[in-house]
């Protein structure tokens, strides 16, 4: 799986890294989380569900299934097909899709920053 | 798996819940995270690796394997056998073990609190 969120959100310690993996749960289901965030971001970057799926080493079917889950949990669709439909055209994030990514990445950053003081203490307990 | 961390750290929205699953990674390995935190806490509560494992619906072997992983990554052991050794006596957390739990739970709380403002915004995008 592509590790774009890791690259962004990891606080580098000596060798240890803190990763805030935020999950939005809907009873047992995960409505949104690190995997779906990476997928949306890759669709934004590539303009293609197929290419995003490839980069995450998941099947096209799986990527579509994740997109459908997001569309079910959010009020508005997260992507829209452009120019020529699903087969020939590209795929763009909707305003809602872009907003979700922005909020999620900022929540990760806020989490990481807030955990910082205790993370420094924790690192002293870890082997150096 | 016992969901003690869920009960503690979830911010309840209408139906959606935000869960900060903090991972301490050591390259590809997870040195500490939600599962190990729950296990340590259950050992603290029950005084027994076997009972903690049962509550988490994991095998005794698996629980010991997680304890060994923690002991490898932290400078000091996280548990100590008391009165009569591994077979007859109980198991206590060491001061380090208790410190790890305390720091980890506080990091979860700080994360959740820090993510709060954007989480409120995110909930408006989710189906009510």
mmCIF file of C-alpha atoms in Angstrom:
data_model
loop_
_atom_site.group_PDB
_atom_site.id
_atom_site.type_symbol
_atom_site.label_atom_id
_atom_site.label_comp_id
_atom_site.label_asym_id
_atom_site.label_seq_id
_atom_site.Cartn_x
_atom_site.Cartn_y
_atom_site.Cartn_z
ATOM 1 C CA UNK A 1 0.000 0.000 0.000
ATOM 2 C CA UNK A 2 1.326 3.446 -0.861
ATOM 3 C CA UNK A 3 2.525 5.159 2.214
ATOM 4 C CA UNK A 4 1.814 8.753 1.382
ATOM 5 C CA UNK A 5 0.278 9.450 4.780
ATOM 6 C CA UNK A 6 3.300 7.948 6.518
ATOM 7 C CA UNK A 7 5.625 10.262 4.679
ATOM 8 C CA UNK A 8 3.561 13.244 5.631
ATOM 9 C CA UNK A 9 2.600 12.623 9.173
ATOM 10 C CA UNK A 10 5.392 10.702 10.837
ATOM 11 C CA UNK A 11 7.364 12.481 13.530
ATOM 12 C CA UNK A 12 10.862 11.134 13.276
ATOM 13 C CA UNK A 13 12.471 10.133 16.526
ATOM 14 C CA UNK A 14 15.865 8.496 16.702
ATOM 15 C CA UNK A 15 14.622 5.382 14.984
ATOM 16 C CA UNK A 16 11.067 5.274 16.249
ATOM 17 C CA UNK A 17 8.250 7.099 14.519
ATOM 18 C CA UNK A 18 4.863 8.165 15.804
ATOM 19 C CA UNK A 19 1.977 7.672 13.409
ATOM 20 C CA UNK A 20 -1.482 9.020 14.224
ATOM 21 C CA UNK A 21 -3.861 6.761 12.354
ATOM 22 C CA UNK A 22 -7.186 8.511 12.714
ATOM 23 C CA UNK A 23 -10.260 6.432 12.062
ATOM 24 C CA UNK A 24 -13.770 7.705 11.590
ATOM 25 C CA UNK A 25 -15.937 4.810 12.639
ATOM 26 C CA UNK A 26 -19.576 4.188 12.001
ATOM 27 C CA UNK A 27 -20.374 1.430 14.489
ATOM 28 C CA UNK A 28 -18.198 -1.456 13.210
ATOM 29 C CA UNK A 29 -17.384 0.082 9.819
ATOM 30 C CA UNK A 30 -14.544 2.493 9.134
ATOM 31 C CA UNK A 31 -16.155 5.380 7.248
ATOM 32 C CA UNK A 32 -12.801 7.066 6.661
ATOM 33 C CA UNK A 33 -9.217 6.431 7.680
ATOM 34 C CA UNK A 34 -5.598 6.369 6.531
ATOM 35 C CA UNK A 35 -6.190 4.020 3.565
ATOM 36 C CA UNK A 36 -9.134 5.940 2.155
ATOM 37 C CA UNK A 37 -7.246 9.223 2.673
ATOM 38 C CA UNK A 38 -4.310 7.904 0.655
ATOM 39 C CA UNK A 39 -6.644 6.667 -2.069
ATOM 40 C CA UNK A 40 -8.461 10.007 -2.403
ATOM 41 C CA UNK A 41 -5.180 11.850 -2.466
ATOM 42 C CA UNK A 42 -3.812 9.606 -5.204
ATOM 43 C CA UNK A 43 -6.983 10.078 -7.254
ATOM 44 C CA UNK A 44 -6.465 13.825 -6.846
ATOM 45 C CA UNK A 45 -2.837 13.494 -7.991
ATOM 46 C CA UNK A 46 -3.347 11.084 -10.880
ATOM 47 C CA UNK A 47 -6.890 11.981 -12.025
ATOM 48 C CA UNK A 48 -7.544 8.252 -12.292
ATOM 49 C CA UNK A 49 -8.992 5.617 -9.985
ATOM 50 C CA UNK A 50 -7.094 2.953 -11.908
ATOM 51 C CA UNK A 51 -3.723 4.642 -11.459
ATOM 52 C CA UNK A 52 -4.455 5.417 -7.805
ATOM 53 C CA UNK A 53 -5.336 1.748 -7.240
ATOM 54 C CA UNK A 54 -2.117 0.632 -8.942
ATOM 55 C CA UNK A 55 0.001 2.914 -6.792
ATOM 56 C CA UNK A 56 -1.653 1.486 -3.687
ATOM 57 C CA UNK A 57 -1.212 -2.056 -4.983
ATOM 58 C CA UNK A 58 -4.904 -2.713 -4.729
ATOM 59 C CA UNK A 59 -7.343 -3.905 -7.376
ATOM 60 C CA UNK A 60 -9.474 -1.477 -9.352
ATOM 61 C CA UNK A 61 -12.508 -3.268 -7.881
ATOM 62 C CA UNK A 62 -11.249 -2.690 -4.348
ATOM 63 C CA UNK A 63 -10.593 0.998 -5.026
ATOM 64 C CA UNK A 64 -14.128 1.420 -6.386
ATOM 65 C CA UNK A 65 -15.507 -0.368 -3.366
ATOM 66 C CA UNK A 66 -13.716 2.081 -1.053
ATOM 67 C CA UNK A 67 -15.022 5.015 -3.110
ATOM 68 C CA UNK A 68 -18.563 3.628 -2.824
ATOM 69 C CA UNK A 69 -18.152 3.299 0.954
ATOM 70 C CA UNK A 70 -17.102 6.949 1.157
ATOM 71 C CA UNK A 71 -20.002 8.022 -1.030
ATOM 72 C CA UNK A 72 -22.349 6.151 1.297
ATOM 73 C CA UNK A 73 -21.029 7.826 4.464
ATOM 74 C CA UNK A 74 -20.627 11.388 3.194
ATOM 75 C CA UNK A 75 -23.507 13.653 2.222
ATOM 76 C CA UNK A 76 -22.049 14.339 -1.204
ATOM 77 C CA UNK A 77 -20.025 12.168 -3.597
ATOM 78 C CA UNK A 78 -16.230 12.356 -3.174
ATOM 79 C CA UNK A 79 -15.378 11.987 -6.875
ATOM 80 C CA UNK A 80 -16.830 12.898 -10.220
ATOM 81 C CA UNK A 81 -16.055 11.490 -13.668
ATOM 82 C CA UNK A 82 -15.043 14.115 -16.195
ATOM 83 C CA UNK A 83 -14.812 14.375 -19.989
ATOM 84 C CA UNK A 84 -16.110 11.176 -21.568
ATOM 85 C CA UNK A 85 -17.359 9.212 -18.624
ATOM 86 C CA UNK A 86 -15.906 6.472 -16.526
ATOM 87 C CA UNK A 87 -14.122 4.590 -19.276
ATOM 88 C CA UNK A 88 -12.472 7.272 -21.350
ATOM 89 C CA UNK A 89 -12.254 10.336 -19.128
ATOM 90 C CA UNK A 90 -10.462 11.094 -15.918
ATOM 91 C CA UNK A 91 -11.711 11.269 -12.384
ATOM 92 C CA UNK A 92 -11.693 14.383 -10.271
ATOM 93 C CA UNK A 93 -12.348 14.904 -6.614
ATOM 94 C CA UNK A 94 -15.442 16.912 -5.848
ATOM 95 C CA UNK A 95 -15.206 19.953 -3.598
ATOM 96 C CA UNK A 96 -16.342 17.654 -0.790
ATOM 97 C CA UNK A 97 -13.590 15.138 -1.607
ATOM 98 C CA UNK A 98 -10.945 17.856 -1.501
ATOM 99 C CA UNK A 99 -12.373 19.258 1.711
ATOM 100 C CA UNK A 100 -12.276 15.809 3.361
ATOM 101 C CA UNK A 101 -8.600 15.367 2.474
ATOM 102 C CA UNK A 102 -7.742 18.816 3.766
ATOM 103 C CA UNK A 103 -9.538 18.337 7.089
ATOM 104 C CA UNK A 104 -8.142 14.835 7.569
ATOM 105 C CA UNK A 105 -4.524 15.810 6.945
ATOM 106 C CA UNK A 106 -4.890 18.768 9.270
ATOM 107 C CA UNK A 107 -6.382 16.539 11.965
ATOM 108 C CA UNK A 108 -3.354 14.253 11.604
ATOM 109 C CA UNK A 109 -0.997 17.184 11.983
ATOM 110 C CA UNK A 110 -2.861 18.555 14.999
ATOM 111 C CA UNK A 111 -2.866 15.122 16.636
ATOM 112 C CA UNK A 112 0.816 14.634 16.104
ATOM 113 C CA UNK A 113 1.661 18.050 17.455
ATOM 114 C CA UNK A 114 -0.539 17.618 20.515
ATOM 115 C CA UNK A 115 0.981 14.224 21.299
ATOM 116 C CA UNK A 116 4.497 15.701 20.991
ATOM 117 C CA UNK A 117 5.360 16.371 24.654
ATOM 118 C CA UNK A 118 4.345 12.876 25.802
ATOM 119 C CA UNK A 119 5.921 11.343 22.717
ATOM 120 C CA UNK A 120 9.236 12.914 23.750
ATOM 121 C CA UNK A 121 8.852 11.284 27.166
ATOM 122 C CA UNK A 122 7.895 7.966 25.603
ATOM 123 C CA UNK A 123 10.976 7.983 23.391
ATOM 124 C CA UNK A 124 13.173 8.081 26.474
ATOM 125 C CA UNK A 125 11.659 4.719 27.494
ATOM 126 C CA UNK A 126 12.389 3.188 24.099
ATOM 127 C CA UNK A 127 15.767 1.689 23.214
ATOM 128 C CA UNK A 128 17.881 4.434 21.674
ATOM 129 C CA UNK B 1 -10.412 -8.084 20.610
ATOM 130 C CA UNK B 2 -11.302 -6.179 23.775
ATOM 131 C CA UNK B 3 -12.115 -2.642 22.924
ATOM 132 C CA UNK B 4 -10.986 -0.883 26.079
ATOM 133 C CA UNK B 5 -9.197 1.830 24.127
ATOM 134 C CA UNK B 6 -12.284 2.423 22.023
ATOM 135 C CA UNK B 7 -14.397 3.000 25.090
ATOM 136 C CA UNK B 8 -11.903 5.435 26.470
ATOM 137 C CA UNK B 9 -10.842 7.466 23.523
ATOM 138 C CA UNK B 10 -13.757 7.728 21.181
ATOM 139 C CA UNK B 11 -15.327 11.128 20.691
ATOM 140 C CA UNK B 12 -18.980 10.488 20.119
ATOM 141 C CA UNK B 13 -20.543 12.366 17.259
ATOM 142 C CA UNK B 14 -24.111 11.768 16.141
ATOM 143 C CA UNK B 15 -23.355 8.261 15.000
ATOM 144 C CA UNK B 16 -19.776 8.651 13.838
ATOM 145 C CA UNK B 17 -16.846 8.296 16.180
ATOM 146 C CA UNK B 18 -13.287 9.517 15.884
ATOM 147 C CA UNK B 19 -10.632 7.069 17.027
ATOM 148 C CA UNK B 20 -6.982 8.108 17.200
ATOM 149 C CA UNK B 21 -5.017 4.911 16.776
ATOM 150 C CA UNK B 22 -1.484 5.966 17.596
ATOM 151 C CA UNK B 23 1.261 3.685 16.370
ATOM 152 C CA UNK B 24 4.867 3.757 17.429
ATOM 153 C CA UNK B 25 6.697 2.281 14.483
ATOM 154 C CA UNK B 26 10.191 0.939 14.282
ATOM 155 C CA UNK B 27 10.775 0.707 10.527
ATOM 156 C CA UNK B 28 8.183 -1.877 9.437
ATOM 157 C CA UNK B 29 7.385 -3.166 12.959
ATOM 158 C CA UNK B 30 4.832 -1.665 15.313
ATOM 159 C CA UNK B 31 6.684 -1.267 18.622
ATOM 160 C CA UNK B 32 3.536 -0.120 20.417
ATOM 161 C CA UNK B 33 -0.020 0.656 19.454
ATOM 162 C CA UNK B 34 -3.691 0.235 20.400
ATOM 163 C CA UNK B 35 -3.578 -3.559 20.722
ATOM 164 C CA UNK B 36 -0.488 -3.653 22.929
ATOM 165 C CA UNK B 37 -1.893 -0.807 25.033
ATOM 166 C CA UNK B 38 -5.106 -2.785 25.628
ATOM 167 C CA UNK B 39 -3.101 -5.900 26.481
ATOM 168 C CA UNK B 40 -0.900 -4.096 29.023
ATOM 169 C CA UNK B 41 -3.921 -2.473 30.584
ATOM 170 C CA UNK B 42 -5.734 -5.784 30.919
ATOM 171 C CA UNK B 43 -2.637 -7.355 32.515
ATOM 172 C CA UNK B 44 -2.653 -4.443 34.947
ATOM 173 C CA UNK B 45 -6.348 -5.032 35.717
ATOM 174 C CA UNK B 46 -6.312 -8.826 35.934
ATOM 175 C CA UNK B 47 -2.766 -9.497 37.175
ATOM 176 C CA UNK B 48 -2.604 -12.303 34.626
ATOM 177 C CA UNK B 49 -1.380 -12.615 31.051
ATOM 178 C CA UNK B 50 -3.695 -15.585 30.571
ATOM 179 C CA UNK B 51 -6.806 -13.671 31.649
ATOM 180 C CA UNK B 52 -5.767 -10.606 29.665
ATOM 181 C CA UNK B 53 -5.328 -12.803 26.569
ATOM 182 C CA UNK B 54 -8.766 -14.373 27.104
ATOM 183 C CA UNK B 55 -10.433 -11.004 27.382
ATOM 184 C CA UNK B 56 -8.798 -9.960 24.124
ATOM 185 C CA UNK B 57 -9.773 -13.230 22.480
ATOM 186 C CA UNK B 58 -6.179 -13.971 21.618
ATOM 187 C CA UNK B 59 -4.080 -16.998 22.459
ATOM 188 C CA UNK B 60 -1.769 -17.042 25.456
ATOM 189 C CA UNK B 61 1.118 -17.574 23.010
ATOM 190 C CA UNK B 62 0.133 -14.493 21.035
ATOM 191 C CA UNK B 63 -0.096 -12.394 24.194
ATOM 192 C CA UNK B 64 3.385 -13.544 25.261
ATOM 193 C CA UNK B 65 4.696 -12.762 21.810
ATOM 194 C CA UNK B 66 3.362 -9.193 22.090
ATOM 195 C CA UNK B 67 4.921 -8.846 25.553
ATOM 196 C CA UNK B 68 8.271 -10.038 24.168
ATOM 197 C CA UNK B 69 8.035 -7.497 21.347
ATOM 198 C CA UNK B 70 7.462 -4.735 23.893
ATOM 199 C CA UNK B 71 10.364 -5.947 26.015
ATOM 200 C CA UNK B 72 12.570 -5.839 22.933
ATOM 201 C CA UNK B 73 11.659 -2.259 22.027
ATOM 202 C CA UNK B 74 11.644 -0.694 25.507
ATOM 203 C CA UNK B 75 14.733 -0.230 27.654
ATOM 204 C CA UNK B 76 13.178 -2.054 30.597
ATOM 205 C CA UNK B 77 10.734 -4.980 30.787
ATOM 206 C CA UNK B 78 7.064 -4.058 30.834
ATOM 207 C CA UNK B 79 5.923 -6.860 33.154
ATOM 208 C CA UNK B 80 7.315 -8.853 36.057
ATOM 209 C CA UNK B 81 6.144 -12.179 37.483
ATOM 210 C CA UNK B 82 5.363 -12.073 41.208
ATOM 211 C CA UNK B 83 4.948 -14.643 44.016
ATOM 212 C CA UNK B 84 5.732 -18.125 42.771
ATOM 213 C CA UNK B 85 6.896 -17.439 39.252
ATOM 214 C CA UNK B 86 5.211 -17.634 35.914
ATOM 215 C CA UNK B 87 3.066 -20.697 36.555
ATOM 216 C CA UNK B 88 1.626 -20.102 40.004
ATOM 217 C CA UNK B 89 1.929 -16.390 40.688
ATOM 218 C CA UNK B 90 0.440 -13.341 39.082
ATOM 219 C CA UNK B 91 1.916 -10.859 36.662
ATOM 220 C CA UNK B 92 2.397 -7.199 37.448
ATOM 221 C CA UNK B 93 3.328 -4.295 35.261
ATOM 222 C CA UNK B 94 6.702 -2.785 36.011
ATOM 223 C CA UNK B 95 6.989 0.935 36.688
ATOM 224 C CA UNK B 96 7.973 1.241 33.012
ATOM 225 C CA UNK B 97 4.892 -0.701 31.943
ATOM 226 C CA UNK B 98 2.625 1.571 33.949
ATOM 227 C CA UNK B 99 4.409 4.656 32.661
ATOM 228 C CA UNK B 100 3.957 3.519 29.048
ATOM 229 C CA UNK B 101 0.200 3.056 29.535
ATOM 230 C CA UNK B 102 -0.121 6.440 31.193
ATOM 231 C CA UNK B 103 1.775 8.276 28.464
ATOM 232 C CA UNK B 104 -0.008 6.425 25.674
ATOM 233 C CA UNK B 105 -3.509 7.115 27.002
ATOM 234 C CA UNK B 106 -2.632 10.748 27.524
ATOM 235 C CA UNK B 107 -1.292 10.972 23.965
ATOM 236 C CA UNK B 108 -4.604 9.554 22.731
ATOM 237 C CA UNK B 109 -6.554 12.128 24.716
ATOM 238 C CA UNK B 110 -4.365 14.999 23.518
ATOM 239 C CA UNK B 111 -4.705 13.845 19.918
ATOM 240 C CA UNK B 112 -8.439 13.617 20.136
ATOM 241 C CA UNK B 113 -8.764 17.007 21.729
ATOM 242 C CA UNK B 114 -6.463 18.651 19.180
ATOM 243 C CA UNK B 115 -8.363 17.103 16.276
ATOM 244 C CA UNK B 116 -11.672 18.340 17.740
ATOM 245 C CA UNK B 117 -12.243 21.550 15.772
ATOM 246 C CA UNK B 118 -11.630 19.893 12.392
ATOM 247 C CA UNK B 119 -13.557 16.812 13.501
ATOM 248 C CA UNK B 120 -16.573 19.041 14.104
ATOM 249 C CA UNK B 121 -16.226 20.357 10.570
ATOM 250 C CA UNK B 122 -15.791 16.858 9.175
ATOM 251 C CA UNK B 123 -18.969 15.664 10.885
ATOM 252 C CA UNK B 124 -20.958 18.251 8.943
ATOM 253 C CA UNK B 125 -19.837 16.518 5.735
ATOM 254 C CA UNK B 126 -20.936 13.107 6.992
ATOM 255 C CA UNK B 127 -24.515 11.867 6.723
ATOM 256 C CA UNK B 128 -26.392 12.945 9.846
#
